[in-house]
Backbone as CSV, one residue per row, in Angstrom:
resi,resn,N_x,N_y,N_z,CA_x,CA_y,CA_z,C_x,C_y,C_z
1,MET,-17.604,-4.119,-16.233,-16.351,-3.869,-15.535,-15.231,-3.551,-16.517
2,LYS,-15.496,-2.624,-17.399,-14.532,-2.249,-18.415,-13.542,-1.235,-17.868
3,ILE,-12.242,-1.509,-18.071,-11.186,-0.601,-17.652,-10.818,0.300,-18.828
4,ARG,-10.815,1.598,-18.594,-10.437,2.547,-19.640,-8.929,2.763,-19.619
5,VAL,-8.294,2.585,-20.754,-6.852,2.816,-20.890,-6.626,3.745,-22.075
6,PRO,-5.470,4.396,-22.151,-5.197,5.292,-23.296,-5.258,4.536,-24.622
7,TYR,-5.724,5.202,-25.654,-5.814,4.550,-26.966,-4.432,4.185,-27.490
8,THR,-3.392,4.840,-26.945,-2.024,4.563,-27.382,-1.470,3.267,-26.801
9,LEU,-2.139,2.729,-25.778,-1.684,1.473,-25.177,-2.270,0.307,-25.960
10,THR,-1.406,-0.411,-26.643,-1.827,-1.567,-27.434,-0.916,-2.745,-27.138
11,ALA,-1.296,-3.897,-27.639,-0.479,-5.095,-27.446,0.884,-4.948,-28.112
12,ASP,0.981,-4.090,-29.129,2.234,-3.929,-29.864,3.256,-3.057,-29.135
13,ASN,2.773,-2.109,-28.285,3.721,-1.231,-27.599,3.628,-1.319,-26.080
14,SER,2.923,-2.302,-25.558,2.717,-2.405,-24.110,4.023,-2.585,-23.341
15,ASP,5.059,-3.128,-23.997,6.323,-3.349,-23.296,7.056,-2.042,-22.996
16,ASN,6.506,-0.908,-23.424,7.055,0.403,-23.054,6.496,0.899,-21.722
17,TYR,5.470,0.232,-21.212,4.758,0.704,-20.026,5.166,-0.045,-18.763
18,GLU,5.237,0.700,-17.662,5.325,0.116,-16.325,3.937,0.222,-15.712
19,VAL,3.356,-0.891,-15.293,1.976,-0.856,-14.812,1.854,-1.527,-13.449
20,SER,0.755,-1.212,-12.784,0.451,-1.853,-11.505,-1.038,-2.115,-11.416
21,ILE,-1.364,-3.187,-10.741,-2.747,-3.539,-10.422,-2.885,-3.457,-8.910
22,ARG,-3.781,-2.610,-8.445,-4.019,-2.492,-7.006,-5.303,-3.249,-6.681
23,LEU,-5.175,-4.247,-5.817,-6.296,-5.143,-5.527,-6.687,-5.047,-4.066
24,TRP,-7.978,-4.787,-3.814,-8.486,-4.805,-2.447,-9.848,-5.490,-2.455
25,SER,-10.474,-5.629,-1.315,-11.678,-6.445,-1.199,-12.856,-5.886,-1.989
26,ASP,-12.870,-4.566,-2.229,-14.013,-3.930,-2.893,-13.781,-3.572,-4.348
27,GLY,-12.546,-3.728,-4.841,-12.311,-3.296,-6.207,-10.891,-3.512,-6.681
28,ILE,-10.635,-2.983,-7.872,-9.326,-3.136,-8.486,-9.032,-1.876,-9.293
29,SER,-7.785,-1.430,-9.268,-7.389,-0.298,-10.107,-6.219,-0.727,-10.978
30,PHE,-6.161,-0.140,-12.149,-5.111,-0.435,-13.116,-4.466,0.883,-13.505
31,SER,-3.157,0.991,-13.335,-2.464,2.244,-13.619,-1.127,1.955,-14.274
32,GLY,-0.595,2.971,-14.948,0.697,2.784,-15.587,1.191,4.048,-16.250
33,PHE,2.400,3.977,-16.782,3.000,5.117,-17.470,4.174,4.625,-18.313
34,THR,4.572,5.470,-19.243,5.774,5.241,-20.045,6.874,6.138,-19.494
35,PRO,7.978,5.588,-19.008,9.019,6.412,-18.372,9.525,7.563,-19.234
36,SER,9.497,7.427,-20.533,10.022,8.470,-21.421,9.034,9.596,-21.682
37,GLU,7.790,9.457,-21.184,6.759,10.457,-21.456,6.147,10.950,-20.151
38,ARG,6.379,12.209,-19.835,5.947,12.773,-18.558,4.423,12.799,-18.396
39,ASP,3.690,12.891,-19.510,2.238,13.026,-19.413,1.513,11.728,-19.768
40,SER,2.177,10.599,-19.594,1.601,9.324,-20.037,0.857,8.565,-18.942
41,PHE,0.877,9.062,-17.705,0.272,8.317,-16.599,-1.245,8.198,-16.775
42,PHE,-1.757,7.010,-16.463,-3.203,6.784,-16.486,-3.587,5.911,-15.298
43,ILE,-4.824,5.995,-14.876,-5.350,5.127,-13.829,-6.863,5.003,-14.008
44,ASN,-7.359,3.806,-13.786,-8.799,3.580,-13.837,-9.156,2.560,-12.766
45,THR,-10.271,2.784,-12.100,-10.695,1.925,-10.992,-12.088,1.376,-11.271
46,VAL,-12.277,0.110,-10.965,-13.611,-0.492,-11.055,-13.951,-1.108,-9.703
47,ARG,-15.200,-1.001,-9.324,-15.679,-1.540,-8.061,-16.323,-2.907,-8.280
48,PHE,-16.104,-3.802,-7.343,-16.704,-5.128,-7.426,-18.174,-5.063,-7.035
49,GLU,-18.928,-6.013,-7.543,-20.331,-6.113,-7.160,-20.434,-6.585,-5.712
50,PRO,-21.352,-6.008,-4.931,-21.507,-6.405,-3.525,-21.830,-7.892,-3.404
51,ASP,-21.267,-8.501,-2.365,-21.548,-9.906,-2.015,-20.972,-10.915,-3.008
52,MET,-20.228,-10.466,-3.990,-19.587,-11.408,-4.906,-18.181,-11.710,-4.409
53,PRO,-17.774,-12.981,-4.357,-16.421,-13.322,-3.898,-15.358,-12.581,-4.710
54,VAL,-14.255,-12.218,-4.039,-13.185,-11.474,-4.696,-12.657,-12.238,-5.905
55,PHE,-12.464,-13.543,-5.753,-11.932,-14.344,-6.851,-12.798,-14.227,-8.098
56,GLN,-14.117,-14.363,-7.939,-15.023,-14.274,-9.080,-15.016,-12.865,-9.673
57,SER,-14.949,-11.863,-8.815,-14.910,-10.477,-9.285,-13.652,-10.219,-10.109
58,VAL,-12.523,-10.716,-9.619,-11.262,-10.541,-10.339,-11.332,-11.226,-11.707
59,LYS,-11.874,-12.425,-11.744,-12.023,-13.138,-13.015,-12.881,-12.351,-13.996
60,ASN,-13.970,-11.789,-13.509,-14.859,-11.012,-14.371,-14.137,-9.810,-14.983
61,VAL,-13.333,-9.134,-14.150,-12.584,-7.974,-14.637,-11.591,-8.397,-15.717
62,PHE,-10.886,-9.498,-15.486,-9.875,-9.946,-16.439,-10.491,-10.398,-17.756
63,PHE,-11.590,-11.093,-17.694,-12.217,-11.574,-18.917,-12.776,-10.427,-19.755
64,ALA,-13.050,-9.287,-19.102,-13.618,-8.130,-19.807,-12.560,-7.155,-20.308
65,ASN,-11.281,-7.408,-19.963,-10.233,-6.437,-20.286,-8.980,-7.146,-20.804
66,GLN,-8.839,-7.169,-22.087,-7.719,-7.849,-22.718,-6.379,-7.208,-22.352
67,CYS,-6.397,-5.904,-22.041,-5.146,-5.190,-21.747,-4.412,-5.765,-20.545
68,LEU,-5.112,-6.443,-19.663,-4.470,-6.993,-18.473,-3.542,-8.165,-18.799
69,SER,-3.708,-8.746,-19.949,-2.875,-9.888,-20.331,-1.714,-9.501,-21.244
70,TYR,-1.523,-8.192,-21.493,-0.414,-7.744,-22.332,0.932,-7.977,-21.633
71,LEU,1.993,-7.927,-22.421,3.356,-7.983,-21.887,3.825,-6.566,-21.591
72,TYR,4.192,-6.307,-20.337,4.627,-4.974,-19.918,6.091,-4.980,-19.488
73,SER,6.667,-3.792,-19.463,8.045,-3.654,-18.993,8.175,-4.146,-17.556
74,SER,7.188,-3.812,-16.737,7.093,-4.342,-15.374,5.628,-4.343,-14.976
75,LEU,5.251,-5.301,-14.164,3.860,-5.416,-13.724,3.841,-5.838,-12.256
76,SER,3.290,-4.981,-11.424,3.215,-5.247,-9.992,1.760,-5.374,-9.561
77,VAL,1.504,-6.288,-8.660,0.179,-6.452,-8.074,0.267,-5.990,-6.625
78,LEU,-0.337,-4.851,-6.334,-0.361,-4.309,-4.968,-1.524,-4.937,-4.210
79,CYS,-1.212,-5.705,-3.198,-2.235,-6.424,-2.432,-2.565,-5.642,-1.168
80,VAL,-3.794,-5.169,-1.073,-4.216,-4.364,0.072,-4.875,-5.266,1.096
81,THR,-4.191,-5.477,2.194,-4.732,-6.249,3.313,-4.094,-5.759,4.601
82,GLU,-4.923,-5.669,5.642,-4.430,-5.216,6.942,-3.854,-6.368,7.756
83,ARG,-3.931,-7.573,7.210,-3.378,-8.754,7.881,-1.937,-8.953,7.400
84,TYR,-1.010,-8.347,8.112,0.394,-8.445,7.733,1.273,-8.399,8.978
85,SER,2.520,-8.802,8.784,3.464,-8.791,9.902,4.883,-8.786,9.357
86,LEU,5.766,-8.003,9.991,7.186,-8.013,9.651,7.897,-9.034,10.528
87,VAL,8.592,-9.963,9.889,9.301,-11.026,10.615,10.802,-10.832,10.432
88,PRO,11.574,-10.682,11.517,13.029,-10.511,11.396,13.672,-11.705,10.691
89,MET,14.701,-11.432,9.897,15.386,-12.500,9.187,16.059,-13.477,10.153
90,SER,16.315,-13.026,11.366,16.970,-13.900,12.348,16.099,-15.089,12.736
91,VAL,14.777,-14.975,12.534,13.884,-16.087,12.869,13.142,-16.603,11.638
92,TRP,13.450,-16.037,10.470,12.708,-16.395,9.255,13.060,-17.790,8.767
93,SER,12.035,-18.500,8.310,12.208,-19.802,7.674,11.065,-19.979,6.685
94,GLU,11.386,-20.254,5.434,10.367,-20.411,4.400,9.370,-21.504,4.765
95,LYS,9.874,-22.604,5.274,8.983,-23.730,5.583,8.068,-23.439,6.762
96,ASP,8.424,-22.427,7.567,7.615,-22.100,8.744,6.808,-20.814,8.567
97,LYS,6.668,-20.321,7.324,6.035,-19.018,7.154,4.571,-19.019,7.605
98,ASP,3.856,-20.134,7.399,2.470,-20.199,7.864,2.403,-20.113,9.379
99,LEU,3.327,-20.782,10.034,3.371,-20.764,11.500,3.716,-19.364,12.002
100,LEU,4.689,-18.726,11.380,5.091,-17.385,11.787,3.942,-16.393,11.603
101,PHE,3.221,-16.534,10.508,2.085,-15.653,10.259,0.988,-15.871,11.303
102,SER,0.806,-17.125,11.712,-0.272,-17.455,12.654,-0.030,-16.896,14.050
103,TYR,1.206,-16.483,14.347,1.466,-15.882,15.652,0.734,-14.542,15.798
104,CYS,0.473,-13.875,14.667,-0.185,-12.567,14.699,-1.607,-12.599,14.145
105,HIS,-1.890,-13.556,13.257,-3.190,-13.595,12.610,-3.665,-15.041,12.495
106,LYS,-4.939,-15.237,12.660,-5.502,-16.570,12.508,-5.414,-16.988,11.056
107,LYS,-4.845,-18.150,10.814,-4.646,-18.648,9.449,-5.957,-19.173,8.884
108,ASP,-6.309,-18.698,7.698,-7.492,-19.150,6.970,-7.039,-20.147,5.913
109,ASP,-7.674,-21.305,5.872,-7.262,-22.350,4.936,-7.430,-21.938,3.481
110,ASN,-8.287,-20.949,3.220,-8.496,-20.494,1.845,-7.510,-19.409,1.423
111,MET,-6.636,-19.027,2.331,-5.690,-17.954,2.064,-4.270,-18.503,1.937
112,ARG,-3.489,-17.855,1.123,-2.091,-18.211,0.919,-1.220,-17.169,1.613
113,VAL,-0.250,-17.604,2.409,0.664,-16.675,3.068,1.755,-16.282,2.075
114,MET,1.865,-14.982,1.827,2.847,-14.434,0.897,4.023,-13.862,1.684
115,ALA,5.201,-13.917,1.102,6.403,-13.405,1.768,7.160,-12.479,0.823
116,GLN,7.512,-11.300,1.315,8.247,-10.324,0.520,9.446,-9.824,1.320
117,ARG,10.631,-9.910,0.751,11.844,-9.505,1.446,11.946,-7.986,1.504
118,MET,12.289,-7.470,2.688,12.542,-6.048,2.869,13.954,-5.910,3.442
119,LYS,14.910,-5.753,2.548,16.321,-5.767,2.941,16.666,-4.644,3.900
120,GLN,16.070,-3.457,3.676,16.431,-2.311,4.513,16.028,-2.498,5.966
121,PHE,15.087,-3.405,6.232,14.669,-3.690,7.598,15.170,-5.060,8.078
122,ASP,15.916,-5.747,7.208,16.404,-7.089,7.512,15.250,-7.964,7.999
123,ALA,14.171,-7.942,7.206,12.943,-8.627,7.615,12.170,-9.105,6.386
124,MET,11.191,-9.958,6.639,10.260,-10.416,5.616,8.875,-9.873,5.948
125,MET,8.216,-9.336,4.943,6.830,-8.914,5.104,5.932,-10.103,4.770
126,LEU,5.148,-10.551,5.749,4.205,-11.634,5.533,2.794,-11.065,5.475
127,TYR,2.010,-11.552,4.530,0.611,-11.157,4.418,-0.136,-12.288,3.725
128,ASP,-1.454,-12.235,3.759,-2.201,-13.317,3.122,-3.022,-12.813,1.936
129,LEU,-3.234,-13.723,0.997,-3.960,-13.431,-0.227,-4.797,-14.651,-0.567
130,ASP,-6.025,-14.409,-1.010,-6.900,-15.497,-1.380,-6.186,-16.443,-2.359
131,SER,-6.154,-17.737,-2.033,-5.382,-18.711,-2.808,-5.841,-18.793,-4.256
132,GLU,-7.157,-18.825,-4.479,-7.672,-18.916,-5.845,-7.320,-17.669,-6.649
133,THR,-7.389,-16.512,-5.994,-7.034,-15.269,-6.672,-5.563,-15.262,-7.056
134,TYR,-4.719,-15.713,-6.138,-3.279,-15.774,-6.421,-2.992,-16.690,-7.607
135,GLU,-3.581,-17.872,-7.607,-3.340,-18.825,-8.686,-3.830,-18.262,-10.019
136,PHE,-4.982,-17.619,-10.003,-5.531,-17.057,-11.235,-4.642,-15.940,-11.775
137,LEU,-4.211,-15.029,-10.903,-3.357,-13.925,-11.335,-2.011,-14.431,-11.834
138,SER,-1.472,-15.442,-11.181,-0.186,-16.001,-11.592,-0.264,-16.608,-12.987
139,ARG,-1.418,-17.190,-13.310,-1.605,-17.792,-14.634,-1.946,-16.741,-15.692
140,SER,-2.697,-15.716,-15.303,-3.262,-14.779,-16.272,-2.340,-13.614,-16.614
141,LEU,-1.451,-13.261,-15.701,-0.547,-12.139,-15.922,0.815,-12.631,-16.399
142,VAL,1.531,-11.760,-17.099,2.869,-12.094,-17.582,3.890,-11.541,-16.597
143,ASN,4.583,-12.443,-15.920,5.637,-12.085,-14.959,5.173,-11.079,-13.894
144,PRO,4.092,-11.391,-13.179,3.633,-10.453,-12.143,4.539,-10.478,-10.914
145,ARG,4.664,-9.340,-10.271,5.381,-9.236,-9.001,4.366,-8.848,-7.937
146,PHE,4.204,-9.687,-6.929,3.227,-9.429,-5.872,3.896,-8.608,-4.766
147,VAL,3.224,-7.517,-4.386,3.783,-6.563,-3.428,2.716,-6.206,-2.402
148,HIS,3.065,-6.258,-1.124,2.122,-5.769,-0.121,2.044,-4.253,-0.210
149,PHE,0.844,-3.712,-0.051,0.648,-2.286,-0.317,1.431,-1.367,0.606
150,MET,1.862,-1.855,1.776,2.602,-1.003,2.697,4.097,-0.939,2.399
151,THR,4.642,-1.921,1.681,6.097,-1.969,1.528,6.670,-0.800,0.718
152,PRO,6.029,-0.331,-0.358,6.594,0.838,-1.038,6.619,2.084,-0.150
153,SER,5.536,2.297,0.584,5.467,3.472,1.467,6.509,3.380,2.572
154,LEU,6.653,2.211,3.167,7.654,2.033,4.223,9.055,2.338,3.709
155,SER,9.343,1.926,2.481,10.660,2.168,1.896,10.910,3.662,1.724
156,LEU,9.907,4.389,1.217,10.061,5.835,1.033,10.191,6.551,2.365
157,TRP,9.353,6.184,3.318,9.380,6.849,4.619,10.697,6.579,5.347
158,GLN,11.218,5.392,5.206,12.496,5.064,5.843,13.618,5.931,5.277
159,LYS,13.621,6.126,3.957,14.645,6.968,3.327,14.506,8.412,3.791
160,ASN,13.278,8.887,3.911,13.046,10.261,4.350,13.516,10.469,5.783
161,SER,13.309,9.459,6.623,13.685,9.598,8.035,15.196,9.602,8.222
162,LEU,15.932,9.044,7.270,17.396,9.058,7.363,17.947,10.475,7.312
163,MET,17.200,11.375,6.682,17.668,12.753,6.489,17.117,13.709,7.540
164,ASN,16.361,13.184,8.506,15.737,14.046,9.510,15.976,13.484,10.906
165,TYR,16.364,14.366,11.815,16.684,13.905,13.165,15.449,13.600,14.012
166,PRO,14.413,14.461,14.004,13.278,14.145,14.892,12.623,12.820,14.516
167,LYS,11.940,12.227,15.471,11.147,11.038,15.169,10.023,11.423,14.208
168,GLN,9.627,10.448,13.413,8.581,10.700,12.435,7.537,9.596,12.504
169,MET,6.287,10.018,12.510,5.165,9.081,12.435,4.441,9.319,11.115
170,TYR,4.126,8.213,10.417,3.369,8.277,9.181,2.052,7.551,9.394
171,VAL,0.966,8.222,9.057,-0.372,7.665,9.232,-1.025,7.551,7.857
172,ALA,-1.271,6.317,7.421,-1.984,6.075,6.164,-3.447,5.845,6.519
173,LEU,-4.272,6.821,6.212,-5.666,6.804,6.656,-6.567,6.218,5.575
174,GLY,-7.147,5.042,5.865,-8.098,4.424,4.970,-9.520,4.677,5.424
175,ARG,-10.474,4.091,4.719,-11.878,4.335,5.022,-12.250,3.814,6.406
176,ASN,-11.864,2.591,6.721,-12.171,1.990,8.015,-10.947,1.463,8.731
177,ASN,-9.790,1.721,8.137,-8.558,1.205,8.721,-7.450,2.233,8.589
178,MET,-6.469,2.174,9.471,-5.345,3.081,9.401,-4.065,2.312,9.715
179,GLU,-2.990,2.701,9.020,-1.682,2.111,9.269,-0.809,3.180,9.898
180,ILE,-0.083,2.815,10.948,0.828,3.740,11.608,2.227,3.154,11.570
181,ALA,3.176,3.947,11.057,4.582,3.549,11.029,5.411,4.686,11.620
182,CYS,6.343,4.339,12.496,7.176,5.355,13.145,8.655,5.035,12.924
183,PHE,9.434,6.094,12.671,10.852,5.952,12.376,11.669,6.940,13.193
184,GLU,12.938,6.583,13.379,13.913,7.513,13.936,15.233,7.288,13.220
185,GLN,15.594,8.258,12.362,16.814,8.198,11.560,16.971,6.842,10.866
186,GLY,15.919,6.407,10.206,15.978,5.186,9.412,15.580,3.924,10.138
187,GLU,15.505,3.977,11.448,15.132,2.784,12.213,13.615,2.726,12.379
188,LEU,13.036,1.587,12.013,11.598,1.394,12.181,11.306,1.082,13.643
189,LEU,10.551,1.970,14.290,10.253,1.827,15.716,8.909,1.166,15.981
190,PHE,7.967,1.340,15.045,6.595,0.923,15.315,5.883,0.732,13.985
191,LEU,5.094,-0.329,13.877,4.278,-0.569,12.694,3.062,-1.375,13.107
192,ASN,1.876,-0.830,12.830,0.666,-1.563,13.191,-0.526,-1.039,12.393
193,SER,-1.562,-1.867,12.358,-2.800,-1.547,11.665,-3.935,-1.473,12.673
194,PHE,-4.802,-0.475,12.523,-5.898,-0.285,13.470,-7.209,-0.039,12.718
195,ALA,-8.246,-0.728,13.145,-9.588,-0.447,12.622,-10.148,0.766,13.364
196,HIS,-10.920,1.600,12.659,-11.493,2.787,13.307,-12.871,3.079,12.732
197,ASP,-13.694,3.700,13.551,-15.037,4.107,13.131,-15.203,5.623,13.129
198,THR,-14.504,6.291,14.046,-14.675,7.734,14.203,-13.319,8.436,14.220
199,GLU,-13.354,9.757,14.117,-12.121,10.544,14.201,-11.482,10.413,15.579
200,ASN,-12.316,10.232,16.591,-11.767,10.050,17.938,-10.966,8.756,18.042
201,ASP,-11.398,7.717,17.307,-10.624,6.478,17.273,-9.243,6.727,16.679
202,VAL,-9.220,7.467,15.569,-7.952,7.788,14.908,-7.043,8.561,15.848
203,LEU,-7.611,9.559,16.497,-6.850,10.376,17.445,-6.291,9.520,18.576
204,TYR,-7.105,8.606,19.094,-6.672,7.749,20.203,-5.462,6.907,19.810
205,TYR,-5.511,6.257,18.655,-4.416,5.359,18.263,-3.129,6.124,17.979
206,ILE,-3.256,7.322,17.417,-2.062,8.130,17.170,-1.412,8.541,18.482
207,LEU,-2.215,9.021,19.415,-1.668,9.447,20.705,-1.147,8.262,21.503
208,TYR,-1.781,7.096,21.329,-1.296,5.874,21.977,0.111,5.537,21.486
209,ALA,0.318,5.603,20.170,1.638,5.305,19.608,2.663,6.343,20.059
210,CYS,2.239,7.609,20.109,3.143,8.665,20.566,3.603,8.424,22.005
211,LYS,2.681,8.016,22.842,3.023,7.734,24.232,3.982,6.560,24.334
212,GLN,3.727,5.509,23.541,4.593,4.331,23.566,6.022,4.671,23.172
213,LEU,6.181,5.637,22.287,7.500,5.949,21.727,8.096,7.228,22.307
214,ASN,7.462,7.771,23.315,7.947,9.003,23.959,8.152,10.134,22.943
215,PHE,7.145,10.359,22.116,7.219,11.435,21.139,7.322,12.779,21.827
216,ASN,8.154,13.655,21.263,8.258,15.030,21.726,7.133,15.825,21.082
217,GLN,6.274,16.426,21.885,5.087,17.110,21.367,5.417,18.339,20.535
218,LEU,6.620,18.892,20.707,6.996,20.098,19.983,7.859,19.825,18.766
219,ASP,8.695,18.788,18.827,9.699,18.593,17.773,9.420,17.446,16.811
220,ASP,8.819,16.375,17.284,8.623,15.211,16.421,7.446,15.433,15.468
221,HIS,7.510,14.760,14.314,6.569,15.019,13.221,5.554,13.890,13.044
222,VAL,4.341,14.282,12.638,3.313,13.316,12.229,2.859,13.696,10.827
223,TYR,2.964,12.748,9.896,2.578,12.975,8.510,1.387,12.087,8.151
224,PHE,0.471,12.629,7.368,-0.738,11.899,6.975,-0.776,11.698,5.465
225,VAL,-1.213,10.511,5.049,-1.510,10.251,3.640,-2.891,9.625,3.574
226,GLY,-3.557,9.829,2.436,-4.924,9.338,2.285,-5.814,10.442,1.755
227,ASP,-7.113,10.299,1.951,-8.067,11.308,1.492,-7.755,12.656,2.149
228,SER,-7.519,13.666,1.329,-7.055,14.965,1.820,-8.026,15.586,2.823
229,ARG,-9.313,15.564,2.524,-10.291,16.214,3.390,-10.338,15.550,4.768
230,ARG,-10.326,14.218,4.785,-10.366,13.502,6.066,-9.081,13.727,6.848
231,CYS,-7.956,13.716,6.143,-6.678,13.929,6.824,-6.610,15.319,7.444
232,GLN,-7.059,16.335,6.705,-7.010,17.701,7.233,-7.901,17.840,8.460
233,SER,-9.018,17.133,8.480,-9.907,17.177,9.635,-9.215,16.586,10.868
234,ILE,-8.499,15.467,10.676,-7.773,14.846,11.784,-6.629,15.744,12.237
235,ILE,-5.948,16.374,11.282,-4.826,17.254,11.619,-5.279,18.397,12.517
236,SER,-6.463,18.937,12.245,-6.967,20.036,13.080,-7.183,19.585,14.517
237,LEU,-7.497,18.294,14.694,-7.665,17.757,16.048,-6.317,17.449,16.695
238,ILE,-5.426,16.830,15.942,-4.165,16.365,16.513,-3.259,17.526,16.912
239,LYS,-3.447,18.704,16.272,-2.584,19.840,16.593,-2.864,20.427,17.973
240,ARG,-3.916,19.944,18.616,-4.124,20.333,20.014,-3.095,19.664,20.911
241,TYR,-2.503,18.572,20.413,-1.583,17.775,21.231,-0.169,17.721,20.656
242,LEU,-0.031,17.832,19.348,1.264,17.740,18.685,1.435,18.927,17.746
243,ALA,2.558,19.616,17.876,2.743,20.865,17.140,2.952,20.647,15.647
244,LYS,3.624,19.540,15.288,4.023,19.352,13.893,3.283,18.173,13.266
245,ALA,2.165,18.495,12.648,1.363,17.504,11.936,0.989,18.096,10.580
246,GLU,1.171,17.326,9.517,0.875,17.854,8.191,0.485,16.744,7.223
247,TYR,-0.115,17.170,6.129,-0.582,16.243,5.093,0.481,16.116,4.015
248,LEU,0.736,14.873,3.567,1.672,14.633,2.476,0.887,14.450,1.176
249,PRO,0.946,15.402,0.276,0.225,15.244,-0.996,0.888,14.176,-1.862
250,VAL,0.112,13.614,-2.759,0.632,12.596,-3.672,1.351,13.289,-4.824
251,ARG,2.663,13.057,-4.929,3.462,13.651,-6.000,4.390,12.595,-6.587
252,SER,4.743,12.784,-7.835,5.659,11.875,-8.506,6.779,12.658,-9.165
253,HIS,7.992,12.087,-9.119,9.126,12.687,-9.811,9.258,12.131,-11.232
254,LYS,8.441,11.134,-11.572,8.606,10.448,-12.856,7.560,10.812,-13.898
255,PHE,6.416,11.333,-13.449,5.363,11.671,-14.405,4.442,12.722,-13.804
256,LEU,3.649,13.332,-14.660,2.667,14.322,-14.228,1.396,13.607,-13.800
257,LEU,0.847,14.036,-12.679,-0.398,13.451,-12.191,-1.577,14.308,-12.635
258,PRO,-2.574,13.702,-13.267,-3.771,14.473,-13.630,-4.474,14.986,-12.376
259,GLU,-5.129,16.133,-12.495,-5.886,16.673,-11.363,-7.021,15.722,-10.999
260,ASP,-7.233,15.575,-9.686,-8.312,14.723,-9.167,-8.219,13.293,-9.712
261,ALA,-6.975,12.795,-9.823,-6.787,11.444,-10.358,-7.196,10.376,-9.352
262,GLY,-7.226,10.735,-8.064,-7.602,9.769,-7.041,-6.604,8.643,-6.898
263,VAL,-5.323,8.987,-6.940,-4.265,7.986,-6.889,-3.870,7.717,-5.442
264,SER,-3.816,6.456,-5.061,-3.390,6.090,-3.711,-1.894,6.335,-3.553
265,PHE,-1.496,6.715,-2.354,-0.094,7.026,-2.086,0.804,5.838,-2.399
266,ASP,0.342,4.619,-2.109,1.207,3.454,-2.308,1.497,3.190,-3.780
267,ILE,0.578,3.568,-4.678,0.834,3.396,-6.108,1.995,4.274,-6.552
268,ILE,2.009,5.528,-6.088,3.096,6.435,-6.434,4.388,5.997,-5.754
269,ALA,4.292,5.577,-4.497,5.483,5.112,-3.779,6.138,3.947,-4.507
270,LEU,5.322,3.085,-5.096,5.841,1.936,-5.822,6.698,2.374,-6.997
271,THR,6.304,3.451,-7.685,7.076,3.924,-8.830,8.309,4.705,-8.405
272,GLU,8.323,5.202,-7.157,9.414,6.061,-6.694,10.566,5.279,-6.064
273,CYS,10.298,4.074,-5.606,11.337,3.325,-4.892,11.611,2.006,-5.607
274,ALA,12.812,1.489,-5.388,13.194,0.193,-5.969,13.096,-0.863,-4.876
275,LEU,12.122,-1.755,-5.028,11.928,-2.808,-4.030,12.656,-4.076,-4.455
């Protein structure tokens, strides 16, 4: 489980780099860049062994890669989980966060409920993370910042919707799961996660959300992020019902992206917005 990093990244100059660790149930990716160098971006992904607990897999990766323990300018841990909920600040209470989370998701005793403030929505993002993994990362990393994978994207999409009058739907298409977020001039109208098996499932949930929000079939927009080929296939279907549907390519204003880098949209969103 060796992570490949640029030969220029060493313990002596690591504080010049902004890095992120993206963690999900099947693997981990490590990416970063030096703000002063446009061509410095790197990313490497390793897959966990099947049937091995996430905690043990994470430990194995860390013990095999000394670079993860370096001191960086900033270090974010992007936690990928579909078990999340936005809680308005009007009802938020730190001591009741487990209870608030349990209203939407069954609480697992082995999981820790994490809370992240989202000022632009006047809400807290609650999600869960394996307790042992959290404790290990907190001890092993230098000043880590834990971030739910949807919060950077939500921040970017909210800013984009402020400049556009029509309603906007953003669909983050994963392998077996999809996230749908809808905005109208900066106001978050809808946010939910859906499991899917087929393209028809994806189509159903998108049209369901459109119906709930009275989307205009001619004027309102649907944007897709995720695997380009899968997104384009869905777009060809959705255009039978909605005129304005398009794919959002992964781009950065801070660095050059290598061709076929396989970078998730949320990793780039994290570097583009200030959370």
